Short mmCIF file of C-alpha atoms (C1' of nucleotides) in Angstrom, two decimals:
data_model
loop_
_atom_site.label_atom_id
_atom_site.label_comp_id
_atom_site.label_asym_id
_atom_site.label_seq_id
_atom_site.Cartn_x
_atom_site.Cartn_y
_atom_site.Cartn_z
CA UNK A 1 139.76 161.66 125.43
CA UNK A 2 140.03 162.91 121.84
CA UNK A 3 139.01 166.13 120.83
CA UNK A 4 135.00 165.86 119.91
CA UNK A 5 135.61 168.70 117.56
CA UNK A 6 138.17 166.77 115.90
CA UNK A 7 135.94 163.60 115.66
CA UNK A 8 133.04 165.82 114.07
CA UNK A 9 135.49 167.66 111.55
CA UNK A 10 137.62 164.98 110.46
CA UNK A 11 136.64 161.71 111.23
CA UNK A 12 138.32 159.93 108.15
CA UNK A 13 141.71 161.11 109.40
CA UNK A 14 140.94 159.80 113.08
CA UNK A 15 139.72 156.27 111.85
CA UNK A 16 142.97 156.18 109.66
CA UNK A 17 145.36 157.27 112.72
CA UNK A 18 143.62 154.53 115.22
CA UNK A 19 144.16 151.70 112.40
CA UNK A 20 147.72 152.07 113.11
CA UNK A 21 147.20 150.54 116.56
CA UNK A 22 144.68 147.79 115.20
CA UNK A 23 141.64 149.63 116.38
CA UNK A 24 138.57 149.75 114.01
CA UNK A 25 136.70 152.92 114.99
CA UNK A 26 133.16 153.04 113.89
CA UNK A 27 131.89 156.85 113.89
CA UNK A 28 128.13 156.19 112.52
CA UNK A 29 126.54 156.14 116.08
CA UNK A 30 128.65 159.30 117.08
CA UNK A 31 128.11 161.09 114.03
CA UNK A 32 124.12 160.29 114.41
CA UNK A 33 124.02 161.24 118.18
CA UNK A 34 126.01 164.25 118.07
CA UNK A 35 123.94 165.55 115.19
CA UNK A 36 120.69 164.64 117.38
CA UNK A 37 122.32 166.38 120.48
CA UNK A 38 123.13 169.35 118.72
CA UNK A 39 119.33 169.85 117.12
CA UNK A 40 117.82 169.31 120.52
CA UNK A 41 120.60 171.75 122.39
CA UNK A 42 119.79 174.67 119.91
CA UNK A 43 115.89 174.01 120.40
CA UNK A 44 116.25 173.97 124.03
CA UNK A 45 118.41 176.85 124.19
CA UNK A 46 116.06 178.94 121.93
CA UNK A 47 113.07 177.92 124.33
CA UNK A 48 114.96 179.22 127.32
CA UNK A 49 115.80 182.26 125.88
CA UNK A 50 112.10 182.79 125.50
CA UNK A 51 111.53 181.63 129.14
CA UNK A 52 114.15 184.27 130.45
CA UNK A 53 112.77 187.10 128.31
CA UNK A 54 109.22 186.91 129.44
CA UNK A 55 110.35 185.95 133.26
CA UNK A 56 112.05 189.16 133.19
CA UNK A 57 108.88 191.21 132.51
CA UNK A 58 106.88 189.30 134.89
CA UNK A 59 107.55 191.68 138.11
CA UNK A 60 106.55 194.94 136.19
CA UNK A 61 103.17 193.31 134.80
CA UNK A 62 102.58 192.34 138.34
CA UNK A 63 103.10 195.78 139.67
CA UNK A 64 100.85 197.17 137.01
CA UNK A 65 98.21 194.77 138.27
CA UNK A 66 97.90 192.93 135.29
CA UNK A 67 96.60 189.33 135.09
CA UNK A 68 99.23 187.20 134.38
CA UNK A 69 97.61 183.84 134.64
CA UNK A 70 97.58 183.75 130.92
CA UNK A 71 101.14 184.09 130.74
CA UNK A 72 101.95 181.50 133.43
CA UNK A 73 99.61 178.92 131.45
CA UNK A 74 101.82 179.49 128.26
CA UNK A 75 105.03 179.51 130.34
CA UNK A 76 104.02 176.12 131.87
CA UNK A 77 103.92 174.66 128.41
CA UNK A 78 107.07 176.22 127.55
CA UNK A 79 108.69 174.87 130.61
CA UNK A 80 107.51 171.37 130.00
CA UNK A 81 108.88 171.28 126.65
CA UNK A 82 112.28 172.42 127.95
CA UNK A 83 112.28 169.89 129.95
CA UNK A 84 111.64 167.05 127.54
CA UNK A 85 114.48 168.67 125.28
CA UNK A 86 116.81 168.79 128.52
CA UNK A 87 116.47 165.22 129.11
CA UNK A 88 117.02 164.17 125.80
CA UNK A 89 120.19 166.34 125.42
CA UNK A 90 121.37 164.79 128.94
CA UNK A 91 120.99 161.53 127.68
CA UNK A 92 122.85 161.95 124.32
CA UNK A 93 125.60 163.82 126.22
CA UNK A 94 126.24 160.67 128.30
CA UNK A 95 125.80 158.20 125.21
CA UNK A 96 128.30 160.50 123.35
CA UNK A 97 130.59 160.53 126.41
CA UNK A 98 130.74 156.89 126.72
CA UNK A 99 131.60 156.58 123.14
CA UNK A 100 134.46 159.24 123.34
CA UNK A 101 135.83 157.75 126.47
CA UNK A 102 136.45 154.23 125.03
CA UNK A 103 138.32 155.71 121.89
CA UNK A 104 142.29 155.37 122.47
CA UNK A 105 144.76 158.07 121.79
CA UNK A 106 146.25 158.93 118.42
CA UNK A 107 149.84 157.52 118.18
CA UNK A 108 152.16 160.35 117.43
CA UNK A 109 153.76 160.28 113.93
CA UNK A 110 157.11 159.32 115.10
CA UNK A 111 155.80 155.97 116.67
CA UNK A 112 156.76 152.90 114.37
CA UNK A 113 153.92 151.27 112.71
CA UNK A 114 153.48 147.36 113.94
CA UNK A 115 151.29 144.91 115.66
CA UNK A 116 153.09 143.70 118.94
CA UNK A 117 156.27 143.81 121.00
CA UNK A 118 158.44 142.29 118.56
CA UNK A 119 157.92 145.49 116.13
CA UNK A 120 159.16 147.77 118.91
CA UNK A 121 162.15 150.02 117.89
CA UNK A 122 165.36 149.37 119.82
CA UNK A 123 166.82 153.13 120.16
CA UNK A 124 169.93 152.29 122.53
CA UNK A 125 171.50 149.85 124.91
CA UNK A 126 173.51 150.61 128.10
CA UNK A 127 175.63 148.01 129.48
CA UNK A 128 176.03 144.37 128.17
CA UNK A 129 173.90 141.19 129.29
CA UNK A 130 175.37 139.88 132.52
CA UNK A 131 177.88 136.81 131.88
CA UNK A 132 178.32 133.98 134.45
CA UNK A 133 181.21 131.48 134.55
CA UNK A 134 178.70 129.50 136.75
CA UNK A 135 175.33 128.31 136.47
CA UNK A 136 173.20 131.33 137.24
CA UNK A 137 169.90 131.03 139.19
CA UNK A 138 166.52 132.63 138.89
CA UNK A 139 165.81 135.48 141.32
CA UNK A 140 163.04 133.13 142.88
CA UNK A 141 165.36 130.38 143.63
CA UNK A 142 167.84 132.63 144.83
CA UNK A 143 165.49 134.61 146.89
CA UNK A 144 164.04 131.34 148.54
CA UNK A 145 167.70 130.13 149.17
CA UNK A 146 168.83 133.23 151.21
CA UNK A 147 165.47 133.27 152.99
CA UNK A 148 164.49 136.59 151.63
CA UNK A 149 161.60 136.16 149.50
CA UNK A 150 158.76 133.77 150.71
CA UNK A 151 156.35 132.94 147.98
CA UNK A 152 154.71 130.05 149.54
CA UNK A 153 153.53 131.76 152.93
CA UNK A 154 152.53 134.93 151.07
CA UNK A 155 150.05 132.32 149.00
CA UNK A 156 148.91 130.83 152.03
CA UNK A 157 148.08 134.15 153.87
CA UNK A 158 146.74 135.84 150.88
CA UNK A 159 147.28 134.07 147.34
CA UNK A 160 148.86 133.51 144.36
CA UNK A 161 150.96 136.73 142.81
CA UNK A 162 151.81 138.08 146.23
CA UNK A 163 155.45 137.98 147.92
CA UNK A 164 156.63 138.25 151.49
CA UNK A 165 160.10 139.78 151.75
CA UNK A 166 162.00 138.79 154.99
CA UNK A 167 165.26 140.12 156.55
CA UNK A 168 167.45 141.74 153.86
CA UNK A 169 164.98 141.07 151.32
CA UNK A 170 162.92 143.68 153.03
CA UNK A 171 165.60 146.05 153.46
CA UNK A 172 166.52 145.89 150.17
CA UNK A 173 162.85 146.66 148.73
CA UNK A 174 162.98 149.58 151.22
CA UNK A 175 166.69 150.65 150.25
CA UNK A 176 165.75 150.79 146.67
CA UNK A 177 162.66 152.73 147.35
CA UNK A 178 164.63 155.26 149.06
CA UNK A 179 167.56 155.33 146.52
CA UNK A 180 165.13 156.13 143.76
CA UNK A 181 163.05 158.75 145.58
CA UNK A 182 166.58 160.67 146.82
CA UNK A 183 167.83 160.31 143.29
CA UNK A 184 164.63 161.83 141.57
CA UNK A 185 164.36 164.68 144.08
CA UNK A 186 167.88 165.70 144.84
CA UNK A 187 169.50 164.96 141.13
CA UNK A 188 166.76 165.60 138.84
CA UNK A 189 164.57 168.16 140.54
CA UNK A 190 161.43 166.25 141.15
CA UNK A 191 159.18 167.12 144.20
CA UNK A 192 157.97 164.17 146.07
CA UNK A 193 154.52 162.98 146.68
CA UNK A 194 152.99 160.52 149.02
CA UNK A 195 149.39 160.01 147.69
CA UNK A 196 146.34 158.00 148.68
CA UNK A 197 146.49 154.44 147.63
CA UNK A 198 142.57 154.58 147.20
CA UNK A 199 140.87 156.82 144.47
CA UNK A 200 137.16 157.35 143.36
CA UNK A 201 136.16 156.43 139.93
CA UNK A 202 136.39 159.75 138.57
CA UNK A 203 140.05 159.97 138.81
CA UNK A 204 140.39 156.68 137.27
CA UNK A 205 138.61 158.02 134.21
CA UNK A 206 140.76 160.97 134.33
CA UNK A 207 143.87 158.98 133.45
CA UNK A 208 142.05 156.43 131.19
CA UNK A 209 142.05 153.07 133.38
CA UNK A 210 138.22 153.59 133.37
CA UNK A 211 135.80 152.77 131.73
CA UNK A 212 137.16 150.69 129.48
CA UNK A 213 139.28 148.57 131.83
CA UNK A 214 137.80 148.05 134.80
CA UNK A 215 138.47 144.40 135.45
CA UNK A 216 141.88 145.34 135.63
CA UNK A 217 141.24 147.16 138.77
CA UNK A 218 140.58 146.25 142.41
CA UNK A 219 137.19 147.74 143.59
CA UNK A 220 137.26 148.23 147.31
CA UNK A 221 133.99 146.55 148.48
CA UNK A 222 131.29 148.54 149.93
CA UNK A 223 132.94 151.78 148.76
CA UNK A 224 133.07 153.44 145.48
CA UNK A 225 137.02 153.43 145.86
CA UNK A 226 139.49 151.59 143.69
CA UNK A 227 143.15 150.66 144.86
CA UNK A 228 145.41 152.56 142.67
CA UNK A 229 147.16 150.56 139.67
CA UNK A 230 149.83 153.12 139.72
CA UNK A 231 150.57 156.32 141.39
CA UNK A 232 150.04 157.92 137.93
CA UNK A 233 146.37 158.16 138.80
CA UNK A 234 146.25 160.25 142.15
CA UNK A 235 149.50 162.17 140.77
CA UNK A 236 148.18 163.25 137.68
CA UNK A 237 144.81 163.89 139.13
CA UNK A 238 146.29 166.48 141.69
CA UNK A 239 145.77 169.06 139.17
CA UNK A 240 142.28 167.92 137.95
CA UNK A 241 140.06 171.03 136.90
CA UNK A 242 142.91 173.40 137.28
CA UNK A 243 144.19 176.29 135.28
CA UNK A 244 147.94 176.67 135.68
CA UNK A 245 150.20 179.16 134.66
CA UNK A 246 152.80 178.93 132.12
CA UNK A 247 155.46 179.57 134.13
CA UNK A 248 154.75 176.64 136.64
CA UNK A 249 155.50 174.34 133.70
CA UNK A 250 156.92 171.63 133.73
CA UNK A 251 155.57 170.60 137.03
CA UNK A 252 157.84 167.45 138.04
CA UNK A 253 156.48 164.90 140.70
CA UNK A 254 157.74 161.64 141.65
CA UNK A 255 155.88 159.21 144.01
CA UNK A 256 156.49 156.27 145.71
CA UNK A 257 153.30 153.78 145.88
CA UNK A 258 152.46 150.25 146.28
CA UNK A 259 150.45 149.29 143.17
CA UNK A 260 147.35 147.05 142.90
CA UNK A 261 146.68 145.09 139.78
CA UNK A 262 144.02 142.37 138.97
CA UNK A 263 146.06 141.05 136.40
CA UNK A 264 142.93 140.07 134.53
CA UNK A 265 143.83 138.01 131.59
CA UNK A 266 147.48 137.42 132.21
CA UNK A 267 146.44 134.01 133.96
CA UNK A 268 149.65 131.82 133.42
CA UNK A 269 152.10 134.55 132.25
CA UNK A 270 155.27 135.29 134.53
CA UNK A 271 153.58 133.24 137.46
CA UNK A 272 157.04 132.50 139.18
CA UNK A 273 158.68 135.37 141.20
CA UNK A 274 158.43 139.16 141.42
CA UNK A 275 157.71 139.83 138.10
CA UNK A 276 154.13 140.00 137.77
CA UNK A 277 152.04 140.54 141.06
CA UNK A 278 148.72 141.89 142.38
CA UNK A 279 150.71 144.10 144.59
CA UNK A 280 154.23 145.66 144.03
CA UNK A 281 156.03 148.86 144.57
CA UNK A 282 156.87 151.05 142.39
CA UNK A 283 158.32 155.03 142.30
CA UNK A 284 156.44 156.98 139.55
CA UNK A 285 157.53 160.10 137.65
CA UNK A 286 154.99 162.41 136.54
CA UNK A 287 155.20 165.67 134.60
CA UNK A 288 152.66 168.38 133.40
CA UNK A 289 154.07 170.08 130.62
CA UNK A 290 153.64 172.72 127.97
CA UNK A 291 152.68 171.28 124.45
CA UNK A 292 155.41 172.95 122.65
CA UNK A 293 158.16 171.32 124.80
CA UNK A 294 156.52 167.80 125.83
CA UNK A 295 158.59 165.65 123.62
CA UNK A 296 161.66 166.97 125.06
CA UNK A 297 160.35 166.64 128.57
CA UNK A 298 159.69 162.84 127.48
CA UNK A 299 163.26 162.38 126.66
CA UNK A 300 164.53 164.07 130.05
CA UNK A 301 161.89 161.99 131.93
CA UNK A 302 163.08 158.83 130.14
CA UNK A 303 166.76 159.66 131.07
CA UNK A 304 165.70 160.44 134.51
CA UNK A 305 164.09 157.02 134.98
CA UNK A 306 167.57 155.28 133.13
CA UNK A 307 169.72 157.22 135.72
CA UNK A 308 168.58 155.31 138.55
CA UNK A 309 169.33 151.88 136.57
CA UNK A 310 172.69 152.97 135.61
CA UNK A 311 173.32 153.73 138.99
CA UNK A 312 172.76 150.49 140.02
CA UNK A 313 174.85 149.25 137.37
CA UNK A 314 171.97 147.02 135.66
CA UNK A 315 172.03 146.59 131.92
CA UNK A 316 169.23 147.82 130.13
CA UNK A 317 167.82 149.09 126.74
CA UNK A 318 165.24 151.63 125.58
CA UNK A 319 162.55 150.78 123.04
CA UNK A 320 160.24 152.79 121.40
CA UNK A 321 156.80 151.28 121.29
CA UNK A 322 155.38 150.40 117.96
CA UNK A 323 151.74 151.48 117.40
CA UNK A 324 150.28 148.21 118.10
CA UNK A 325 151.97 147.98 121.59
CA UNK A 326 150.99 151.24 122.51
CA UNK A 327 148.91 151.86 125.69
CA UNK A 328 145.37 153.17 125.53
CA UNK A 329 145.97 156.78 126.57
CA UNK A 330 149.62 157.11 125.22
CA UNK A 331 150.68 159.18 122.07
CA UNK A 332 154.32 157.77 122.39
CA UNK A 333 156.17 155.19 124.83
CA UNK A 334 159.53 154.32 125.47
CA UNK A 335 159.84 151.18 127.24
CA UNK A 336 163.12 150.71 129.33
CA UNK A 337 163.91 146.95 129.75
CA UNK A 338 166.29 145.60 132.09
CA UNK A 339 168.44 142.33 131.49
CA UNK A 340 166.96 139.56 133.04
CA UNK A 341 169.11 136.59 133.15
CA UNK A 342 166.64 133.98 133.94
CA UNK A 343 164.52 135.24 130.90
CA UNK A 344 167.58 135.45 129.07
CA UNK A 345 166.21 138.68 127.50
CA UNK A 346 165.28 142.34 128.18
CA UNK A 347 162.22 142.73 130.67
CA UNK A 348 160.26 145.86 131.13
CA UNK A 349 160.96 147.53 134.07
CA UNK A 350 159.69 151.15 133.05
CA UNK A 351 157.33 152.75 130.87
CA UNK A 352 157.64 156.59 130.00
CA UNK A 353 154.91 157.93 128.01
CA UNK A 354 153.53 161.37 126.57
CA UNK A 355 149.78 161.35 126.77
CA UNK A 356 149.75 164.66 125.21
CA UNK A 357 146.28 166.45 125.99
CA UNK A 358 144.18 163.06 126.05
CA UNK A 359 144.55 162.51 130.17
CA UNK A 360 144.47 166.49 130.17
CA UNK A 361 141.17 166.82 128.58
CA UNK A 362 139.56 163.93 130.31
CA UNK A 363 140.75 165.52 133.72
CA UNK A 364 140.39 169.29 132.85
CA UNK A 365 144.25 170.16 133.44
CA UNK A 366 144.85 173.33 131.80
CA UNK A 367 147.52 176.18 131.53
CA UNK A 368 147.23 179.80 130.14
CA UNK A 369 150.25 181.17 128.36
CA UNK A 370 149.77 184.37 129.89
CA UNK A 371 147.30 186.35 131.89
CA UNK A 372 145.18 187.09 129.00
CA UNK A 373 145.42 184.22 126.94
CA UNK A 374 142.70 181.34 126.65
CA UNK A 375 143.06 178.31 128.73
CA UNK A 376 144.97 175.01 126.88
CA UNK A 377 145.25 171.67 127.51
CA UNK A 378 148.55 170.76 129.37
CA UNK A 379 150.43 167.74 128.20
CA UNK A 380 151.01 165.18 130.65
CA UNK A 381 153.55 162.39 130.94
CA UNK A 382 154.77 159.76 133.05
CA UNK A 383 157.27 157.10 133.70
CA UNK A 384 158.37 154.52 136.20
CA UNK A 385 161.08 155.56 137.66
CA UNK A 386 161.40 152.54 138.14
CA UNK A 387 159.27 149.47 139.18
CA UNK A 388 160.75 148.07 142.64
CA UNK A 389 159.97 144.59 142.65
CA UNK A 390 161.31 143.98 139.18
CA UNK A 391 164.62 145.84 140.31
CA UNK A 392 164.74 143.38 143.04
CA UNK A 393 164.69 140.63 140.59
CA UNK A 394 167.35 142.25 138.50
CA UNK A 395 169.43 142.59 141.19
CA UNK A 396 169.31 139.21 142.74
CA UNK A 397 169.96 137.58 139.35
CA UNK A 398 172.72 139.84 137.69
CA UNK A 399 174.62 140.32 140.97
CA UNK A 400 174.59 136.97 142.15
CA UNK A 401 177.72 135.04 143.03
CA UNK A 402 178.91 131.27 142.55
CA UNK A 403 178.25 130.70 146.24
CA UNK A 404 174.65 131.71 146.10
CA UNK A 405 175.28 135.16 147.88
CA UNK A 406 174.39 138.42 146.10
CA UNK A 407 176.43 141.75 146.18
CA UNK A 408 174.67 145.06 146.91
CA UNK A 409 175.16 147.63 144.11
CA UNK A 410 177.53 150.17 145.59
CA UNK A 411 174.88 153.00 145.25
CA UNK A 412 172.43 151.14 147.65
CA UNK A 413 175.24 150.08 150.50
CA UNK A 414 174.54 153.59 152.35
CA UNK A 415 170.69 152.72 152.42
CA UNK A 416 170.99 148.94 153.13
CA UNK A 417 173.89 149.09 155.69
CA UNK A 418 175.64 146.03 154.20
CA UNK A 419 177.11 145.16 150.79
CA UNK A 420 176.44 141.57 150.64
CA UNK A 421 173.35 138.95 151.22
CA UNK A 422 174.28 135.69 152.11
"C1'" G B 1 130.05 156.28 164.05
"C1'" G B 2 126.97 160.58 166.65
"C1'" A B 3 125.00 165.98 167.25
"C1'" G B 4 125.75 170.86 165.22
"C1'" A B 5 127.39 174.69 161.71
"C1'" U B 6 129.15 176.07 156.93
"C1'" G B 7 129.70 175.93 151.40
"C1'" U B 8 128.59 182.53 146.69
"C1'" A B 9 134.05 184.20 141.92
"C1'" C B 10 141.48 184.57 142.80
"C1'" C B 11 140.53 186.08 148.78
"C1'" C B 12 136.87 188.08 152.30
"C1'" A B 13 131.87 188.90 151.91
"C1'" A B 14 125.86 190.78 151.03
"C1'" G B 15 122.16 188.42 149.39
"C1'" U B 16 114.38 184.26 152.41
"C1'" G B 17 111.16 183.42 145.18
"C1'" G B 18 110.96 187.48 140.27
"C1'" U B 19 114.09 194.44 136.95
"C1'" U B 20 120.73 189.58 140.01
"C1'" G B 21 122.98 191.01 133.63
"C1'" A B 22 125.08 188.36 142.04
"C1'" A B 23 125.81 194.06 146.05
"C1'" G B 24 130.28 195.82 148.60
"C1'" G B 25 135.56 195.32 149.64
"C1'" G B 26 140.41 193.18 148.88
"C1'" U B 27 143.78 191.49 145.24
"C1'" C B 28 145.57 192.22 140.66
"C1'" U B 29 145.50 194.89 135.51
"C1'" G B 30 145.19 199.59 132.78
"C1'" C B 31 144.74 204.46 132.62
"C1'" A B 32 145.23 209.54 134.75
"C1'" C B 33 148.44 212.29 138.46
"C1'" U B 34 154.04 211.86 139.05
"C1'" C B 35 160.90 212.61 137.29
"C1'" G B 36 159.51 207.46 139.52
"C1'" A B 37 156.80 205.56 143.42
"C1'" A B 38 153.32 205.91 147.28
"C1'" A B 39 148.75 208.06 148.05
"C1'" U B 40 144.31 209.15 144.99
"C1'" G B 41 141.09 209.04 141.18
"C1'" C B 42 139.07 206.35 136.89
"C1'" A B 43 138.03 201.73 134.11
"C1'" G B 44 138.37 196.55 134.07
"C1'" U B 45 138.74 191.98 137.12
"C1'" A B 46 133.17 185.07 136.07
"C1'" G B 47 136.51 182.76 134.19
"C1'" G B 48 135.10 178.19 132.15
"C1'" U B 49 131.85 175.47 129.20
"C1'" C B 50 128.25 174.04 125.48
"C1'" G B 51 125.93 175.96 120.97
"C1'" G B 52 124.76 179.60 116.89
"C1'" C B 53 127.12 182.51 112.61
"C1'" U B 54 132.14 182.13 111.24
"C1'" C B 55 138.67 180.72 107.73
"C1'" A B 56 139.03 182.87 112.35
"C1'" A B 57 137.75 186.90 115.45
"C1'" A B 58 134.29 190.12 116.88
"C1'" C B 59 129.09 189.18 117.94
"C1'" C B 60 124.48 186.35 119.89
"C1'" G B 61 122.49 182.82 122.88
"C1'" G B 62 122.33 178.58 127.04
"C1'" C B 63 124.62 176.96 131.50
"C1'" G B 64 126.83 178.69 136.32
"C1'" C B 65 126.08 180.65 143.84
"C1'" C B 66 129.72 172.72 146.51
"C1'" A B 67 127.49 168.45 143.19
"C1'" G B 68 122.83 165.91 141.82
"C1'" A B 69 117.60 165.53 141.79
"C1'" G B 70 112.94 167.83 143.16
"C1'" U B 71 109.02 171.88 143.83
"C1'" U B 72 107.48 176.35 140.74
"C1'" C B 73 105.64 179.99 135.19
"C1'" A B 74 110.36 181.64 137.66
"C1'" A B 75 115.44 178.90 142.56
"C1'" A B 76 121.80 181.58 144.98
"C1'" U B 77 116.94 181.72 147.92
"C1'" C B 78 112.33 176.53 149.11
"C1'" U B 79 112.69 170.78 149.77
"C1'" C B 80 115.72 165.66 149.44
"C1'" U B 81 120.29 163.21 148.52
"C1'" G B 82 125.57 163.00 147.93
"C1'" C B 83 130.49 165.57 148.87
"C1'" A B 84 133.73 168.75 151.42
"C1'" U B 85 135.28 171.80 155.37
"C1'" C B 86 134.85 173.47 160.48
"C1'" U B 87 133.52 172.77 166.06
"C1'" C B 88 132.20 169.03 169.80
"C1'" C B 89 131.40 163.62 171.27
"C1'" G B 90 132.98 158.49 170.77
"C1'" C B 91 136.54 155.58 168.82
"C1'" C B 92 141.50 154.99 167.32
"C1'" A B 93 147.51 154.77 165.18
#
RNA sequence: GGAGAUGUACCCAAGUGGUUGAAGGGUCUGCACUCGAAAUGCAGUAGGUCGGCUCAAACCGGCGCCAGAGUUCAAAUCUCUGCAUCUCCGCCA
């Protein structure tokens, strides 16, 4: 959520900044409602002040035996007026909130201008795209040939965009989760969280999935709960409505969770294999940072995510998303893209973002520089560290052998108990 | 799922309709005393949020006793709904 004071004071600046992400912001309705709200609020507050003043005198007047009936009649009128005005303010508040909640974050100045992912800026590359002296297969074929992935039976028991992992396939998924969490907690200083997989509406609003993108989420029938699309939602909301102290920052959490996405609007895209599923596993990194250093924290967070890909020996590159490709809540995002031989290109495996105070304002997450200073919003950051299913896909494809077997990256062998799937 | 109880500030806790601007402790902070600390004394410890006036601060006002709705001239206090916690029962991994 943007600062309402900024929308008031410099609307033209906000409109200009949001054009960079191809978002046309029309503030006429906002400005009108905001002025109405303040007028009604000031009037209501003046009347309430009058109510309070008179109410305080009533016990004394009663004691003196004065007739208070005429005063009560007057106060009744006042009270009715206040009720009308309060209702009006409440309605306007809600209307304004709905407007502000659907305005995306302002891109950071360092974000390159652009329309879509073709305008993203490559920052660095690690490793070289894998070369094969035989005809390389796609991971869905490798997985089915080795009898470790079963898309057909997953479709039978649930539907499309689900996968059954079997045998060493299931073991590989589990080993990767374990390797990621172990690395982040022991090498990079993150505290592990295991969160609920369902959250209420307010949490989804706090991180920015709602109200705008409800169609992307799974809502649990007969409840007001949503299946989490990422551990970002419960983990960021851990500190909702809290005031932290500066010496706690940065707070660094990592969390494994299953993630659930409706994938509305992506019909026909990535229909084969593990790339785009309704349910997938992910280890997420989340930081709560002092605004002064949040961009340094974004760099280290991205590096922490890269670390696990380096450990697995998977070639990747890091791109800075252009303004048009930026997510709703983000001020700046680095995507980490792993080399996927079947696609013949790099494919997103992690998205690391600084949301600045956009989520913190929605969720009420603040900190104090010291005991006497005013509470300020923290900056929140997160990134995948990294997507597990896509890692399985990348390992199957990049480590496949001519005989159809797949070597296990050395770092995973202790977690797998074997160095080969055949 | 059933029955009962509870929800007041950083913590404990008083408060059954009006001068509550929420008692009293604890904690913490400052000051005094002290070489320093402890003890003691004094002071502060309701922050936050939304507004007004402002470059800003100061100042002034609205809200605030889990959340929301209601009754009333007036609600921490009465009523309803929801949420959370605790105890017991049922069920269950």
